[in-house]
Coordinates of C-alpha atoms and ligand atoms in Angstrom, one line a residue:
X854 CA 89.9 -0.5 104.7
X855 CA 91.7 0.9 101.9
X856 CA 92.1 4.7 101.0
X857 CA 90.3 5.1 98.1
X858 CA 87.0 5.0 100.0
X859 CA 85.2 7.8 101.9
X860 CA 84.9 7.8 105.7
X861 CA 80.9 7.6 104.9
X862 CA 81.5 4.6 102.8
X863 CA 83.7 3.0 106.0
X864 CA 81.5 3.6 108.3
X865 CA 78.9 2.2 106.0
X866 CA 81.1 -1.2 106.0
X867 CA 81.9 -1.3 109.2
X868 CA 78.5 -1.1 110.5
X869 CA 77.9 -4.6 109.0
X870 CA 78.6 -7.7 111.1
X871 CA 81.8 -9.9 109.6
X872 CA 80.7 -13.1 111.4
X873 CA 78.5 -16.0 110.8
X874 CA 74.9 -15.6 111.6
X875 CA 73.9 -19.3 113.1
X876 CA 71.0 -19.9 115.3
X877 CA 70.6 -16.3 115.8
X878 CA 74.4 -15.5 117.0
X879 CA 77.1 -14.1 115.5
X880 CA 80.3 -16.1 115.7
X881 CA 84.0 -16.5 114.3
X882 CA 84.6 -19.2 111.9
X883 CA 86.0 -22.5 113.3
X884 CA 89.6 -21.9 113.0
X885 CA 89.0 -18.2 112.9
X886 CA 90.1 -18.1 109.3
X887 CA 88.6 -14.8 107.4
X888 CA 87.9 -14.0 103.8
X889 CA 88.7 -10.4 102.0
X890 CA 85.9 -8.9 100.2
X891 CA 87.4 -6.5 97.3
X892 CA 86.3 -3.1 95.9
X893 CA 86.0 -4.4 92.0
X894 CA 86.5 -0.6 91.0
X895 CA 90.1 -0.4 93.0
X896 CA 90.7 -3.9 93.7
X897 CA 91.5 -2.7 97.3
X898 CA 90.1 -5.3 100.2
X899 CA 87.4 -3.2 102.0
X900 CA 86.6 -6.0 104.6
X901 CA 87.3 -9.3 106.0
X902 CA 84.0 -11.8 106.7
X903 CA 84.3 -15.3 108.7
X904 CA 85.3 -18.4 106.0
X905 CA 83.1 -20.9 107.4
X906 CA 84.5 -24.5 107.7
X907 CA 82.3 -27.7 107.0
X908 CA 81.7 -27.6 111.2
X909 CA 80.4 -24.0 110.9
X910 CA 77.9 -25.4 108.2
X911 CA 76.7 -28.8 110.1
X912 CA 76.1 -25.9 113.2
X913 CA 74.0 -24.0 110.5
X914 CA 72.2 -26.8 109.5
X915 CA 71.8 -28.1 113.3
X916 CA 70.4 -24.4 114.1
X917 CA 67.7 -24.5 110.8
X918 CA 66.6 -28.5 112.0
X919 CA 66.2 -27.3 115.3
X920 CA 64.2 -24.2 114.9
X921 CA 62.0 -25.9 111.7
X922 CA 59.0 -27.2 114.0
X923 CA 58.3 -24.1 115.9
X924 CA 58.8 -22.2 113.0
X925 CA 56.1 -24.0 111.0
X926 CA 53.7 -23.9 114.0
X927 CA 54.2 -20.3 114.1
X928 CA 51.1 -18.0 112.8
X929 CA 51.2 -17.0 109.2
X930 CA 50.3 -13.8 110.1
X931 CA 53.4 -13.3 112.3
X932 CA 55.4 -14.6 110.1
X933 CA 54.1 -12.3 107.5
X934 CA 54.6 -9.5 110.1
X935 CA 58.3 -10.1 110.4
X936 CA 58.7 -10.1 106.8
X937 CA 57.1 -6.5 106.7
X938 CA 59.1 -5.1 109.0
X939 CA 62.0 -6.1 107.2
X940 CA 60.8 -4.5 104.1
X941 CA 60.2 -1.6 106.0
X942 CA 63.8 -1.7 107.3
X943 CA 65.1 -2.0 104.1
X944 CA 63.3 0.5 102.2
X945 CA 64.7 2.9 105.4
X946 CA 68.5 1.7 104.6
X947 CA 68.1 1.7 101.2
X948 CA 70.8 4.5 100.4
X949 CA 73.4 2.9 102.4
X950 CA 72.4 -0.7 101.5
X951 CA 72.8 0.6 98.1
X952 CA 76.5 2.1 98.9
X953 CA 77.6 -1.1 100.3
X954 CA 76.2 -3.0 97.4
X955 CA 78.1 -0.9 95.1
X956 CA 81.5 -1.1 96.9
X957 CA 81.6 -4.9 96.8
X958 CA 80.0 -5.3 93.5
X959 CA 80.8 -2.6 91.4
X960 CA 77.7 -1.6 89.7
X961 CA 76.5 2.5 90.1
X962 CA 74.6 3.3 93.0
X963 CA 71.4 4.3 91.5
X964 CA 71.5 0.6 90.1
X965 CA 72.1 -0.7 93.4
X966 CA 69.4 1.3 94.9
X967 CA 67.3 -0.2 92.1
X968 CA 68.2 -3.9 93.4
X969 CA 67.5 -2.8 97.2
X970 CA 64.2 -1.7 96.5
X971 CA 63.4 -5.0 94.7
X972 CA 64.8 -6.9 96.6
X973 CA 62.8 -5.8 99.6
X974 CA 60.0 -6.1 97.3
X975 CA 60.2 -9.8 97.9
X976 CA 59.7 -9.1 101.3
X977 CA 56.7 -7.0 100.8
X978 CA 55.1 -9.7 98.5
X979 CA 55.7 -12.6 100.6
X980 CA 54.2 -10.7 103.8
X981 CA 51.0 -10.8 102.1
X982 CA 51.4 -14.5 100.5
X983 CA 52.2 -16.0 104.2
X984 CA 48.3 -15.6 105.2
X985 CA 47.1 -16.9 102.2
X986 CA 48.4 -20.8 102.3
X987 CA 45.2 -22.7 101.9
X988 CA 44.0 -26.2 101.6
X989 CA 40.9 -27.9 100.2
X990 CA 37.9 -29.9 101.3
X991 CA 35.5 -32.0 99.1
X992 CA 33.6 -34.8 98.8
X993 CA 35.2 -37.6 97.1
X994 CA 34.0 -38.0 93.2
X995 CA 32.4 -41.5 94.1
X996 CA 31.2 -40.9 97.5
X997 CA 32.0 -42.6 100.6
X998 CA 34.7 -40.4 101.9
X999 CA 36.1 -36.5 102.0
X1000 CA 39.2 -35.0 100.4
X1001 CA 41.4 -33.1 102.3
X1002 CA 44.4 -31.4 101.3
X1003 CA 46.9 -29.3 103.5
X1004 CA 50.1 -27.1 102.7
X1005 CA 52.5 -27.6 104.7
X1006 CA 56.3 -26.0 104.6
X1007 CA 58.8 -28.7 103.0
X1008 CA 61.2 -28.2 105.7
X1009 CA 64.7 -26.8 106.2
X1010 CA 66.4 -25.2 103.0
X1011 CA 69.7 -25.0 101.5
X1012 CA 70.2 -21.2 99.3
X1013 CA 73.3 -20.9 97.4
X1014 CA 73.3 -17.3 95.4
X1015 CA 75.4 -15.4 93.1
X1016 CA 77.5 -12.2 93.4
X1017 CA 75.4 -10.3 90.5
X1018 CA 72.5 -9.5 92.5
X1019 CA 73.9 -9.9 96.2
X1020 CA 70.7 -8.7 98.0
X1021 CA 67.5 -9.5 95.3
X1022 CA 69.1 -12.9 94.3
X1023 CA 68.6 -13.8 98.3
X1024 CA 65.6 -12.4 99.1
X1025 CA 63.8 -13.9 95.8
X1026 CA 64.4 -17.5 98.2
X1027 CA 64.2 -15.7 101.8
X1028 CA 60.9 -14.2 101.2
X1029 CA 58.8 -17.3 100.5
X1030 CA 60.7 -19.2 102.9
X1031 CA 59.8 -17.1 105.7
X1032 CA 56.5 -17.0 104.6
X1033 CA 56.0 -20.8 104.0
X1034 CA 57.4 -21.6 107.5
X1035 CA 60.7 -23.3 106.1
X1036 CA 64.0 -22.5 107.8
X1037 CA 67.1 -22.1 106.1
X1038 CA 70.7 -21.8 105.5
X1039 CA 72.0 -19.7 102.7
X1040 CA 75.5 -18.9 101.3
X1041 CA 76.0 -15.8 99.2
X1042 CA 79.0 -15.5 96.9
X1043 CA 82.3 -15.0 98.1
X1044 CA 82.5 -11.6 96.2
X1045 CA 79.6 -10.5 97.8
X1046 CA 78.6 -11.6 101.2
X1047 CA 78.3 -8.1 103.0
X1048 CA 75.1 -7.2 101.5
X1049 CA 73.5 -10.5 102.7
X1050 CA 75.2 -10.3 106.0
X1051 CA 73.4 -7.0 106.3
X1052 CA 70.0 -8.5 105.5
X1053 CA 70.5 -10.7 108.2
X1054 CA 71.2 -8.1 110.7
X1055 CA 67.9 -6.6 109.4
X1056 CA 65.8 -9.6 109.8
X1057 CA 67.2 -10.2 113.2
X1058 CA 66.1 -6.2 114.1
X1059 CA 62.6 -7.3 112.4
X1060 CA 62.6 -10.3 115.0
X1061 CA 63.1 -13.1 112.7
X1062 CA 63.6 -15.6 115.6
X1063 CA 67.3 -17.6 116.0
X1064 CA 67.8 -20.6 113.5
X1065 CA 65.2 -19.5 111.0
X1066 CA 67.9 -18.0 108.4
X1067 CA 71.8 -18.6 109.0
X1068 CA 74.1 -17.2 107.0
X1069 CA 77.3 -18.5 105.5
X1070 CA 80.3 -16.8 104.2
X1071 CA 82.7 -19.1 102.5
X1072 CA 85.8 -19.6 100.2
X1073 CA 85.6 -23.1 99.8
X1074 CA 81.5 -23.4 98.8
X1075 CA 82.2 -27.0 97.4
X1076 CA 83.4 -28.3 100.4
X1077 CA 81.6 -26.3 102.8
X1078 CA 77.9 -26.9 101.2
X1079 CA 78.1 -30.4 100.0
X1080 CA 78.1 -32.2 103.0
X1081 CA 74.5 -30.0 103.7
X1082 CA 73.2 -30.8 100.3
X1083 CA 73.7 -34.3 101.0
X1084 CA 72.4 -34.3 105.0
X1085 CA 69.0 -36.0 105.3
X1086 CA 67.7 -33.4 107.7
X1087 CA 67.7 -30.7 104.3
X1088 CA 64.6 -31.1 102.3
X1089 CA 65.1 -28.1 99.6
X1090 CA 67.8 -26.6 97.9
X1091 CA 67.5 -23.6 95.7
X1092 CA 70.4 -22.1 93.8
X1093 CA 70.9 -19.3 91.5
X1094 CA 74.3 -19.0 89.8
X1095 CA 75.7 -21.0 86.3
X1096 CA 74.3 -23.9 84.5
X1097 CA 77.6 -25.4 85.0
X1098 CA 77.4 -25.5 88.7
X1099 CA 73.7 -26.1 88.9
X1100 CA 74.3 -29.7 86.9
X1101 CA 76.9 -30.6 90.0
X1102 CA 74.0 -29.6 92.6
X1103 CA 71.4 -31.4 90.9
X1104 CA 73.8 -34.4 90.8
X1105 CA 74.8 -33.8 94.7
X1106 CA 70.8 -33.4 95.6
X1107 CA 69.6 -36.7 94.0
X1108 CA 71.2 -38.2 97.2
X1109 CA 68.6 -37.2 99.5
X1110 CA 65.9 -36.8 96.5
X1111 CA 65.8 -33.0 97.3
X1112 CA 63.0 -30.4 96.1
X1113 CA 65.3 -28.5 93.8
X1114 CA 65.0 -25.0 92.0
X1115 CA 67.5 -24.0 89.6
X1116 CA 68.0 -20.1 88.5
X1117 CA 70.8 -20.9 86.2
X1118 CA 72.5 -19.1 82.9
X1119 CA 71.0 -17.3 79.8
X1120 CA 71.4 -16.4 76.6
X1121 CA 68.8 -13.8 76.2
X1122 CA 67.6 -12.8 72.2
X1123 CA 66.7 -9.8 71.8
X1124 CA 64.4 -9.5 68.5
X1125 CA 63.7 -6.3 66.5
X1126 CA 61.0 -6.5 63.6
X1127 CA 61.0 -3.8 61.0
X1128 CA 57.5 -2.2 62.2
X1129 CA 58.9 -1.1 65.8
X1130 CA 59.7 2.5 66.7
X1131 CA 63.7 2.4 66.6
X1132 CA 64.3 4.8 69.2
X1133 CA 61.8 3.0 71.4
X1134 CA 63.8 -0.3 70.5
X1135 CA 67.0 1.6 71.4
X1136 CA 65.9 2.7 74.9
X1137 CA 64.5 -0.6 75.7
X1138 CA 68.0 -2.2 74.5
X1139 CA 70.0 -0.2 76.8
X1140 CA 68.2 -1.4 79.4
X1141 CA 68.3 -5.1 78.7
X1142 CA 71.8 -4.9 77.9
X1143 CA 73.7 -2.8 80.3
X1144 CA 71.5 -3.0 83.4
X1145 CA 74.2 -4.4 85.8
X1146 CA 76.9 -3.8 83.7
X1147 CA 75.6 -6.6 81.2
X1148 CA 76.2 -9.3 84.4
X1149 CA 72.9 -10.2 84.7
X1150 CA 71.0 -13.7 83.7
X1151 CA 68.3 -11.3 82.0
X1152 CA 71.1 -9.1 80.1
X1153 CA 70.2 -9.3 76.6
X1154 CA 73.1 -11.2 74.9
X1155 CA 72.3 -10.7 71.4
X1156 CA 70.4 -8.5 69.3
X1157 CA 68.9 -10.6 66.4
X1158 CA 67.1 -7.1 64.2
X1159 CA 65.5 -7.1 61.0
X1160 CA 68.1 -6.3 58.0
X1161 CA 65.6 -3.7 56.8
X1162 CA 66.5 -1.5 60.1
X1163 CA 69.3 -3.1 61.1
X1164 CA 71.9 -0.3 60.0
X1165 CA 69.7 2.2 62.0
X1166 CA 69.5 0.2 65.0
X1167 CA 73.1 -0.3 65.5
X1168 CA 74.3 3.3 64.7
X1169 CA 71.6 4.8 67.3
X1170 CA 72.4 2.1 69.6
X1171 CA 76.4 2.6 69.4
X1172 CA 76.2 6.3 69.8
X1173 CA 74.2 5.8 73.3
X1174 CA 76.9 3.3 74.3
X1175 CA 79.6 5.3 73.3
X1176 CA 78.2 8.0 75.5
X1177 CA 77.6 6.2 78.7
X1178 CA 80.1 7.3 81.6
X1179 CA 82.4 4.7 83.1
X1180 CA 84.0 4.7 86.4
X1181 CA 83.7 3.6 90.0
X1182 CA 79.7 3.5 90.7
X1183 CA 80.0 5.7 93.9
X1184 CA 80.6 8.4 91.6
X1185 CA 78.1 11.0 90.2
X1186 CA 76.7 10.3 86.5
X1187 CA 78.7 7.1 86.4
X1188 CA 76.5 4.4 84.3
X1189 CA 78.6 1.6 84.0
X1190 CA 81.0 0.2 86.7
X1191 CA 83.7 -2.2 86.4
X1192 CA 83.1 -5.9 85.9
X1193 CA 83.2 -8.3 89.2
X1194 CA 87.2 -9.4 88.7
X1195 CA 90.1 -9.9 86.5
X1196 CA 88.6 -13.1 85.2
X1197 CA 85.1 -12.0 84.3
X1198 CA 87.2 -9.1 82.1
X1199 CA 89.4 -11.4 80.7
X1200 CA 86.9 -13.4 79.5
X1201 CA 84.7 -10.6 78.1
X1202 CA 87.5 -9.5 75.9
X1203 CA 88.3 -13.0 74.6
X1204 CA 84.6 -13.2 73.4
X1205 CA 85.1 -9.6 71.7
X1206 CA 88.1 -10.6 70.1
X1207 CA 86.6 -13.8 68.8
X1208 CA 83.8 -12.2 67.2
X1209 CA 86.4 -9.0 65.8
X1210 CA 88.5 -12.4 64.1
X1211 CA 85.4 -13.8 62.6
X1212 CA 84.4 -10.3 60.9
X1213 CA 82.5 -8.3 62.9
X1214 CA 82.6 -4.5 63.1
X1215 CA 83.6 -2.3 66.2
X1216 CA 81.1 0.5 66.6
X1217 CA 81.9 1.3 69.9
X1218 CA 84.4 0.4 72.3
X1219 CA 85.8 -3.3 72.2
X1220 CA 88.6 -3.2 74.7
X1221 CA 89.2 -3.1 78.6
X1222 CA 90.0 0.5 80.2
X1223 CA 93.5 0.8 81.3
X1224 CA 94.3 1.6 84.9
X1225 CA 93.2 -0.1 88.1
X1226 CA 89.8 -1.7 88.6
X1227 CA 88.1 -4.0 86.0
X1228 CA 86.5 -1.9 83.6
X1229 CA 85.4 -2.6 79.9
X1230 CA 84.6 -0.1 77.8
X1231 CA 80.4 -0.4 75.9
X1232 CA 80.9 -2.2 73.2
X1233 CA 78.6 -2.5 70.0
X1234 CA 79.7 -4.8 67.2
X1235 CA 77.6 -5.2 63.9
X1236 CA 77.7 -7.8 61.4
X1237 CA 78.1 -10.8 64.2
X1238 CA 78.5 -14.3 62.0
X1239 CA 76.9 -17.2 63.1
X1240 CA 80.0 -18.4 64.1
X1241 CA 81.3 -16.3 66.8
X1242 CA 81.2 -17.6 70.2
X1243 CA 79.4 -14.6 72.0
X1244 CA 76.1 -15.7 70.2
X1245 CA 76.5 -18.9 71.9
X1246 CA 78.0 -18.0 75.4
X1247 CA 76.7 -15.6 77.9
X1248 CA 78.8 -12.8 77.9
X1249 CA 78.3 -11.1 81.3
X1250 CA 79.5 -7.7 80.4
X1251 CA 79.0 -4.5 78.4
X1252 CA 78.9 -5.9 74.8
X1253 CA 76.1 -5.8 72.3
X1254 CA 76.6 -8.1 69.5
X1255 CA 74.1 -7.2 66.4
X1256 CA 72.9 -10.1 63.9
X1257 CA 70.4 -9.8 61.2
X1258 CA 67.5 -11.9 59.7
X1259 CA 65.2 -11.7 56.9
X1260 CA 61.8 -12.3 58.3
X1261 CA 60.1 -13.9 61.5
X1262 CA 60.9 -17.6 60.9
X1263 CA 64.2 -17.1 60.7
X1264 CA 64.1 -14.8 63.7
X1265 CA 62.4 -17.2 65.7
X1266 CA 64.8 -20.4 65.0
X1267 CA 67.7 -17.8 65.9
X1268 CA 66.1 -17.0 69.2
X1269 CA 66.0 -20.5 69.9
X1270 CA 69.0 -22.0 68.7
X1271 CA 70.6 -22.2 72.3
X1272 CA 70.6 -24.5 75.2
X1273 CA 69.2 -22.1 77.6
X1274 CA 65.9 -20.5 78.0
X1275 CA 65.5 -18.1 80.3
X1276 CA 64.1 -14.8 78.7
X1277 CA 63.5 -13.3 75.3
X1278 CA 62.7 -9.8 74.1
X1279 CA 60.6 -8.8 71.3
X1280 CA 60.1 -5.4 69.7
X1281 CA 57.1 -5.3 67.3
X1282 CA 54.0 -3.2 66.8
X1283 CA 52.2 -6.0 65.0
X1284 CA 49.7 -7.4 67.5
X1285 CA 49.2 -10.5 65.6
X1286 CA 52.8 -11.0 65.0
X1287 CA 53.8 -10.5 68.7
X1288 CA 51.7 -13.4 69.9
X1289 CA 53.0 -15.6 66.9
X1290 CA 56.6 -15.2 68.0
X1291 CA 55.9 -15.0 71.7
X1292 CA 54.5 -18.2 71.3
X1293 CA 57.3 -20.0 69.5
X1294 CA 59.8 -18.6 72.1
X1295 CA 61.6 -21.5 73.8
X1296 CA 62.1 -19.3 77.3
X1297 CA 60.3 -18.8 80.4
X1298 CA 59.9 -15.1 80.4
X1299 CA 59.4 -12.7 77.6
X1300 CA 59.7 -8.9 77.6
X1301 CA 57.4 -7.9 74.8
X1302 CA 58.6 -4.0 73.9
X1303 CA 60.2 -3.6 77.1
X1304 CA 63.6 -4.3 77.9
X1305 CA 63.1 -5.6 81.7
X1306 CA 60.8 -8.3 83.3
X1307 CA 61.8 -8.4 86.8
X1308 CA 58.7 -8.1 89.2
X1309 CA 58.2 -9.7 92.5
X1310 CA 54.9 -10.3 91.7
X1311 CA 55.8 -12.2 88.8
X1312 CA 57.2 -15.8 88.2
X1313 CA 60.7 -15.5 87.1
X1314 CA 62.6 -18.5 85.5
X1315 CA 63.8 -20.2 82.7
X1316 CA 63.2 -23.4 80.8
X1317 CA 65.9 -25.7 79.2
X1318 CA 69.0 -25.6 80.8
X1319 CA 68.3 -22.2 82.4
X1320 CA 66.7 -24.4 85.0
X1321 CA 63.4 -25.0 87.0
X1322 CA 61.2 -23.8 89.7
X1323 CA 60.1 -19.9 89.7
X1324 CA 60.8 -17.2 91.9
X1325 CA 58.2 -14.4 92.8
X1326 CA 54.6 -14.3 92.3
X1327 CA 52.1 -16.4 93.6
X1328 CA 54.2 -19.7 92.0
X1329 CA 57.1 -18.5 94.4
X1330 CA 55.9 -19.7 97.3
X1331 CA 54.8 -22.9 95.9
X1332 CA 58.4 -24.0 95.8
X1333 CA 58.3 -24.6 99.7
X1334 CA 55.3 -25.7 100.1
X1335 CA 54.2 -29.8 100.0
X1336 CA 50.3 -30.8 99.5
X1337 CA 49.4 -33.3 102.1
X1338 CA 46.2 -35.2 100.7
X1339 CA 44.0 -36.8 103.5
X1340 CA 41.4 -39.5 103.1
X1341 CA 39.2 -38.9 105.1
X1342 CA 35.9 -41.1 106.3
X1343 CA 33.2 -39.6 108.6
Ligands
NAP1273 P1 78.5 -19.7 89.8 O1 80.2 -19.6 89.8 O2 77.6 -20.4 89.6 O3 78.3 -19.2 91.5 C1 76.8 -19.3 92.0 C2 77.5 -19.4 93.6 O4 77.3 -20.8 93.8 C3 78.1 -18.9 94.4 O5 77.6 -18.8 95.7 C4 79.7 -19.6 94.3 O6 80.2 -19.9 95.5 C5 78.4 -21.2 94.3 N1 79.4 -22.3 94.2 C6 80.3 -22.5 93.5 N2 80.6 -23.8 92.9 C7 79.9 -24.5 94.0 C8 80.0 -25.6 94.3 N3 80.9 -26.6 93.5 N4 79.5 -26.0 95.3 C9 78.5 -25.2 96.3 N5 78.3 -23.8 95.5 C10 79.1 -23.2 94.8 O7 78.0 -18.2 89.1 P2 78.4 -16.9 89.4 O8 79.4 -16.7 88.7 O9 78.5 -16.6 91.3 O10 77.0 -16.0 89.3 C11 77.0 -15.9 87.2 C12 76.0 -16.9 87.1 O11 74.5 -16.7 87.7 C13 75.5 -16.3 85.6 O12 75.5 -17.9 84.9 C14 74.3 -15.8 85.8 O13 73.2 -16.5 84.4 C15 73.6 -16.8 86.5 N6 72.3 -16.1 87.3 C16 71.0 -16.9 87.2 C17 70.2 -15.9 87.5 C18 68.7 -16.5 87.3 O14 67.6 -16.3 88.1 N7 68.6 -17.6 86.4 C19 70.0 -15.1 88.4 C20 71.2 -14.5 88.3 C21 72.4 -14.8 88.0 P3 81.4 -18.9 95.5 O15 81.5 -18.3 93.9 O16 81.4 -18.2 96.7 O17 82.6 -20.2 95.3

């Protein structure tokens, strides 16, 4: 591992298994190939993990399919206990897991720790849900027989997750999968495989039987995963990632008519009405924009602000954004880490330059940071015109574009003027307006007077091209259960 890392950081990385986890065993990839994991703060390679090939993927699905029946028959209390033990182990090791996450993904350690605990919450929540899977029994409405319904696991699942929340995007699927009695093969993003490998190690220690969860790390995600999606033994696909890739996977999943959950891209509007407390709004805006360095599907992508308070909001937000310390996420007081890679930083800069060219004013930032790593200055752009690309495209970086509206109808229309529909944020102190606006928004989630919605006990998910299906809450386990109806003559 490269020189910039401390010996404690090196030890944490060394403690994570680097092989594929298949059928309860750690093994090398077929052919022995590996894939390098980079620290985005330095560009240095911090580890090599196995680079799975299609044969490895087949072996992983063999293991999942082979374990399915026994796992479905395992007592729900036992399934829940395994989740509960894994939850406790994650909490115990939260500091090391947070450092590991920062090393491969870049966000400040305090934020990584929040994600680690958020990720653990899904295991905690579904440890309880495992024992609450119920059926129904009733006389048929016209008499003559009984209607019995039972809930059964859908069967082997395939999971694909992104790099921006390396642990939580996995546990949102794995928690309900294990609770419901399904087995799975998961492939984390190639940039951030270490957090998922550490989770597999913890689940193994918590007593998860071999084959229930199998982990593939791979460079060629398409070649490795497509055969699994098209294999008749797979019964469900759950994907978190971009809308572009999600569309391809929906097409692939049509071949076997899979149950599908899609957590895709976002373009969250953040609406500020003139009756809101602007200092409170700025606090919420910083969370909604800067959590995860702006690399979140829930990130406020564009601020639509009443023209009566836009200048005050812009000035206060720019001041706070300009004060945020940028640097390697493992350093104290750093609030803004590097972007995930050079391509992402280039894309962010392109969007900023486009907005500037179409007349936006740069109140702070507006450019990359010189030197190694993929840093970008926290940026606030005021007076952003309708034509600017960053009002339409997911920015995925620390850039806050501000546009204005004159009335409520205009605000709702601007918010809905996108093919995405994941989350929106609304700040107003007028209760009637709050309900009118919330009801008018075409999104799966709304943050009302708060800049964060994520919670393990709540149904997370989008509408329109942000996808379908829900993760978290009671709704989350429904994605892993089938209903069987029995018409029963006594
Ligand atoms: P991405 O490019 O779509 O990749 C997501 C995952 O899909 C990665 O594991 C990737 O693997 C894999 N993948 C890419 N092409 C594939 C293919 N042809 N077949 C199978 N797998 C394939 O997205 P990303 O850049 O990692 O993540 C950012 C996106 O995720 C953003 O759009 C964000 O909004 C979205 N997101 C959504 C949510 C939500 O809950 N709605 C949450 C977080 C993120 P490799 O990259 O390793 O090849």
